[in-house]
Coordinates of C-alpha atoms in Angstrom, one line a residue:
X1 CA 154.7 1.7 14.9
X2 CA 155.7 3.3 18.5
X3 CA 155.8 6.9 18.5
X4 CA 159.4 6.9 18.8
X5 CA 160.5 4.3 16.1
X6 CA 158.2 7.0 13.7
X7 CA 160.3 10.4 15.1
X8 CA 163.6 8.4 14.7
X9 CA 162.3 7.6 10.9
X10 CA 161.9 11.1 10.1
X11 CA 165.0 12.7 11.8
X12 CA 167.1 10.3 9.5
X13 CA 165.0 11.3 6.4
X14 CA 165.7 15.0 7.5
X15 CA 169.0 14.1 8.3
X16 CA 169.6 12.5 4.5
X17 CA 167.7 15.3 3.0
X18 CA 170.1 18.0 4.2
X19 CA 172.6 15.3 3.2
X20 CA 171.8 15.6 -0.4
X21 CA 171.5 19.8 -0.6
X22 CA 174.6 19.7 1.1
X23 CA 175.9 17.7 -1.9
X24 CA 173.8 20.1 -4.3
X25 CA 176.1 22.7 -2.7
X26 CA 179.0 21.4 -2.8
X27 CA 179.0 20.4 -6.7
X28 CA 177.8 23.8 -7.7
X29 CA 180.8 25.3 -6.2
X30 CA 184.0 25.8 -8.2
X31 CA 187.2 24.1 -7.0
X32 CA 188.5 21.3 -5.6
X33 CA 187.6 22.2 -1.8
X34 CA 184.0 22.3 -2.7
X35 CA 183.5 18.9 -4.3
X36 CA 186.0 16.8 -1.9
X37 CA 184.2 17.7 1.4
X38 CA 181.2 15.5 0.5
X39 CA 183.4 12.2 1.4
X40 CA 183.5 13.8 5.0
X41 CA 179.7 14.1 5.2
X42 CA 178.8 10.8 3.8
X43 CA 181.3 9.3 6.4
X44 CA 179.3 10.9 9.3
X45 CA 176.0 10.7 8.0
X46 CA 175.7 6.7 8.1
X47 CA 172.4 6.7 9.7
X48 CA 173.4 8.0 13.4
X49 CA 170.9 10.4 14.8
X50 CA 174.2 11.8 16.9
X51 CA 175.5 14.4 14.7
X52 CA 179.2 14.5 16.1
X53 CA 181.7 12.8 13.7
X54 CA 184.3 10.4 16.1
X55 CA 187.9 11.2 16.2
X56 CA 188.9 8.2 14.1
X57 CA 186.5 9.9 11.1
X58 CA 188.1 13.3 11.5
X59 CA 191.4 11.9 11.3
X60 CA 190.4 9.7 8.3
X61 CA 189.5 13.0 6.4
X62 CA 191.5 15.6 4.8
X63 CA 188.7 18.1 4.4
X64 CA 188.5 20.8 7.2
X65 CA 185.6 20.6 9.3
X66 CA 183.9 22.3 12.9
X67 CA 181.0 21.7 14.8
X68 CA 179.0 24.8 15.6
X69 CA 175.3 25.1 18.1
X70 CA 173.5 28.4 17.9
X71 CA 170.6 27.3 20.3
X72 CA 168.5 25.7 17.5
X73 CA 170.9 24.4 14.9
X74 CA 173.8 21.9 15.9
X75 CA 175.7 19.7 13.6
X76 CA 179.1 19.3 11.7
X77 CA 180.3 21.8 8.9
X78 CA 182.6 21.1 6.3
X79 CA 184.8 23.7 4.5
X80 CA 183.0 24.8 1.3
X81 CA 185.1 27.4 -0.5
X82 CA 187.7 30.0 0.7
X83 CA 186.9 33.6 -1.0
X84 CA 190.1 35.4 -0.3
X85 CA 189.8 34.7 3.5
X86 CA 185.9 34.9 3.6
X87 CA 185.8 30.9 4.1
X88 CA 182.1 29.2 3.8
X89 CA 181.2 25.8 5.8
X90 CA 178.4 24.2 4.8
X91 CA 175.7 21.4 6.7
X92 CA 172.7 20.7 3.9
X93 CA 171.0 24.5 3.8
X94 CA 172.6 25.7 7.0
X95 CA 175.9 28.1 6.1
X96 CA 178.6 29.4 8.5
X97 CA 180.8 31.9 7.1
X98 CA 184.4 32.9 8.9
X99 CA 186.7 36.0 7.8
X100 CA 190.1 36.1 8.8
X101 CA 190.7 35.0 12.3
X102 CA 188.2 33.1 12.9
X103 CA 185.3 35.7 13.5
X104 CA 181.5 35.0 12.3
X105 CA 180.9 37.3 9.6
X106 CA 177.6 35.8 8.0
X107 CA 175.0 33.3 8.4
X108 CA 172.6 31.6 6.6
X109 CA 169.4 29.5 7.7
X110 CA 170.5 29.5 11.1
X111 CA 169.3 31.4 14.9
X112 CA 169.9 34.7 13.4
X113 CA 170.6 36.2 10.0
X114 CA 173.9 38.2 10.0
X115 CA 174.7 39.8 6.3
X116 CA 177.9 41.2 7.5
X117 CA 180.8 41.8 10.4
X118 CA 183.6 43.7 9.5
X119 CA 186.4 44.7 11.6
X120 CA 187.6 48.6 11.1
X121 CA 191.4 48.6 11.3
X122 CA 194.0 46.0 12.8
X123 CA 192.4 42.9 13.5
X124 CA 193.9 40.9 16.8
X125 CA 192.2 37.5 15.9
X126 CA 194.2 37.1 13.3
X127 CA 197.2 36.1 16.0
X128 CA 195.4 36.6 19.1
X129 CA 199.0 35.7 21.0
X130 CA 199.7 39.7 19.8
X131 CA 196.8 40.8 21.5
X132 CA 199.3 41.0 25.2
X133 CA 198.3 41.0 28.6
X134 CA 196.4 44.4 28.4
X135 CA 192.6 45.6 26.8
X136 CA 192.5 46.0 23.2
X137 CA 189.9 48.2 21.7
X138 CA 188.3 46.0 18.4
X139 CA 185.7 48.4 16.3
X140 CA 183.0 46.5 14.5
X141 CA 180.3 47.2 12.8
X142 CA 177.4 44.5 12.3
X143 CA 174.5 44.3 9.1
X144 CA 171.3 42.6 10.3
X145 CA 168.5 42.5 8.1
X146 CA 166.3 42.4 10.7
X147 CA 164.9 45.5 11.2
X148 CA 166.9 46.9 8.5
X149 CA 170.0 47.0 11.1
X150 CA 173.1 48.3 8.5
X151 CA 176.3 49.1 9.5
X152 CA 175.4 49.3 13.4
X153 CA 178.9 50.2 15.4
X154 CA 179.9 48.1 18.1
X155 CA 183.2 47.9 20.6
X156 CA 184.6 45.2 21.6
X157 CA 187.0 45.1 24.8
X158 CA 189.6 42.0 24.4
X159 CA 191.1 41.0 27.6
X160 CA 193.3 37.5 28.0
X161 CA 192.3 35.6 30.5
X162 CA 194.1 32.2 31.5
X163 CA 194.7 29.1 30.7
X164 CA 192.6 26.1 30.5
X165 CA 192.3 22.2 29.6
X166 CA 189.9 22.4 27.1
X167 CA 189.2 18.4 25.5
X168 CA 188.1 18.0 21.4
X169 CA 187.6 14.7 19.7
X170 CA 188.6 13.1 23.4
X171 CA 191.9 15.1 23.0
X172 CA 192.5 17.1 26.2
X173 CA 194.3 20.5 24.7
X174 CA 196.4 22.8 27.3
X175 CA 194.8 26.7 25.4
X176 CA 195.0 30.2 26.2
X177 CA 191.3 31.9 26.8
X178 CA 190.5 35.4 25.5
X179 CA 187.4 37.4 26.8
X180 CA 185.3 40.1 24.9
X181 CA 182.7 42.4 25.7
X182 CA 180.5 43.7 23.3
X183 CA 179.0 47.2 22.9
X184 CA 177.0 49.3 20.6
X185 CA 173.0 50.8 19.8
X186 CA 170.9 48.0 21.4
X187 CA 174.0 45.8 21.6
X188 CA 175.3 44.0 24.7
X189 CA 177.3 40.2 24.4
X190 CA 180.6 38.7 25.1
X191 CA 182.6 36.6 22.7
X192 CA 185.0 33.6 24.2
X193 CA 187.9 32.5 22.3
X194 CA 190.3 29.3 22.8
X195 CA 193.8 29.6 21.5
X196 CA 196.6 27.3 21.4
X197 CA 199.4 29.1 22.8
X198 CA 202.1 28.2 20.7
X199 CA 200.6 28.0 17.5
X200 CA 197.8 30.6 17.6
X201 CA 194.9 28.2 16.6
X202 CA 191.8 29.6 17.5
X203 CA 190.3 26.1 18.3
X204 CA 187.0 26.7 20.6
X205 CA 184.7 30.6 20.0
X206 CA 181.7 31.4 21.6
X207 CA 180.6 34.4 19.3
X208 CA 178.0 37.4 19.0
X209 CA 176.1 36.5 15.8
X210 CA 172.7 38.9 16.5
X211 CA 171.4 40.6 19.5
X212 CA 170.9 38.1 21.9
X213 CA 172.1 35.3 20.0
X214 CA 175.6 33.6 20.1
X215 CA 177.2 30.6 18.6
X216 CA 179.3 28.2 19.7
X217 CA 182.2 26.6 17.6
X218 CA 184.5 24.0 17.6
X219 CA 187.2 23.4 15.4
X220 CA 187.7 19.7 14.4
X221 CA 190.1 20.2 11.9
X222 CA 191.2 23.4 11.2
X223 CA 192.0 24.7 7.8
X224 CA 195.1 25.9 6.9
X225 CA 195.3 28.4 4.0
X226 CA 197.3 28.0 1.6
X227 CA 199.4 30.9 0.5
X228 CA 199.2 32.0 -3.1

């Protein structure tokens, strides 16, 4: 068989693999959200080597999902579980985890291993439309196993910047950007955020996840917490 008829053979075999673990995942979890997203991966994952779902498959779905790249892995995510506001989105082995606002706050089997981002005090991204026309001072403080990197401090500087026509699903949306720099021991980055200015979905993020590594995310359908 030509070389390329093999490769394309064994990206779909990879791609059904992480299909099933994703399943795995998704049934060991507890709740409803957890076993429901699978209907959303098996509708993507019908052979295409493309990894982005089309807007009529989004729509179709009632199970939050995003598309995230981190430079070596890109592909949907589907909401796994929501652990009072520490959310989980999950693609076969690869896990993205969110905290409140939308910020990266762990990773697994992805660029770079993050344990932990926490945010000391108020947290802006929660309603980034509170944030105003001036700097905002955001402390953080980052766990990285490599190098046995705990608890490292880092400042972020929040500016709003203006407004552009930013398109998802084929869907051009009129947001609001935000701009962050990034500072701390051995740290330097900038985080990105797109906002929709009258409801305050964070819909687009380019985000810090380690030192030289950043993540891009897009929201396809956002999830909307319930409230207890």
């Amino acid at each position: 068989a030509p070389c390329s008829a093999i490769g394309a053979r064994r990206q779909l075999a990879l791609f059904r693999l992480s299909l099933v673990a994703l399943m795995a995942v998704l049934m060991a979890g507890c709740g409803v959200t957890m076993q429901t997203g699978i209907d959303m991966v098996r509708g993507v994952a019908s052979g295409r080597q493309d990894p982005s779902p089309s807007a009529a498959q989004v729509a179709a779905s009632p199970y939050a999902s995003l598309m995230m790249d981190d430079g070596r892995v890109r592909g949907m995510l589907v909401l796994g579980n929501d652990d009072a506001g520490r959310t989980s989105w999950h693609s076969g082995e690869h896990i993205l985890f969110l905290c409140e606002g939308g910020q990266v706050c762990g990773t697994h089997q992805l660029a770079a291993r993050l344990d932990d981002m926490r945010i000391e005090g108020h947290n802006p991204f929660i309603d980034l439309r509170t944030a105003g026309a001036g700097a905002v001072t955001v402390q953080r403080h980052y766990d990285w196993p490599d190098g046995h990197r705990y608890g490292i401090p880092v400042t972020g500087t929040l500016r709003r910047g203006g407004a552009e026509t930013v398109a998802i699903l084929g869907r051009d949306r009129q947001l609001v950007r935000y701009e962050e720099e990034l500072r701390g021991p051995g740290v330097e980055g900038h985080n990105t955020y797109w906002i929709d200015p009258a409801t305050g979905t964070l819909w687009k993020s380019r985000q810090l996840v380690a030192p030289g590594v950043h993540v891009d995310i897009v929201q396809l359908k956002p999830y909307r917490r319930r409230s207890p």
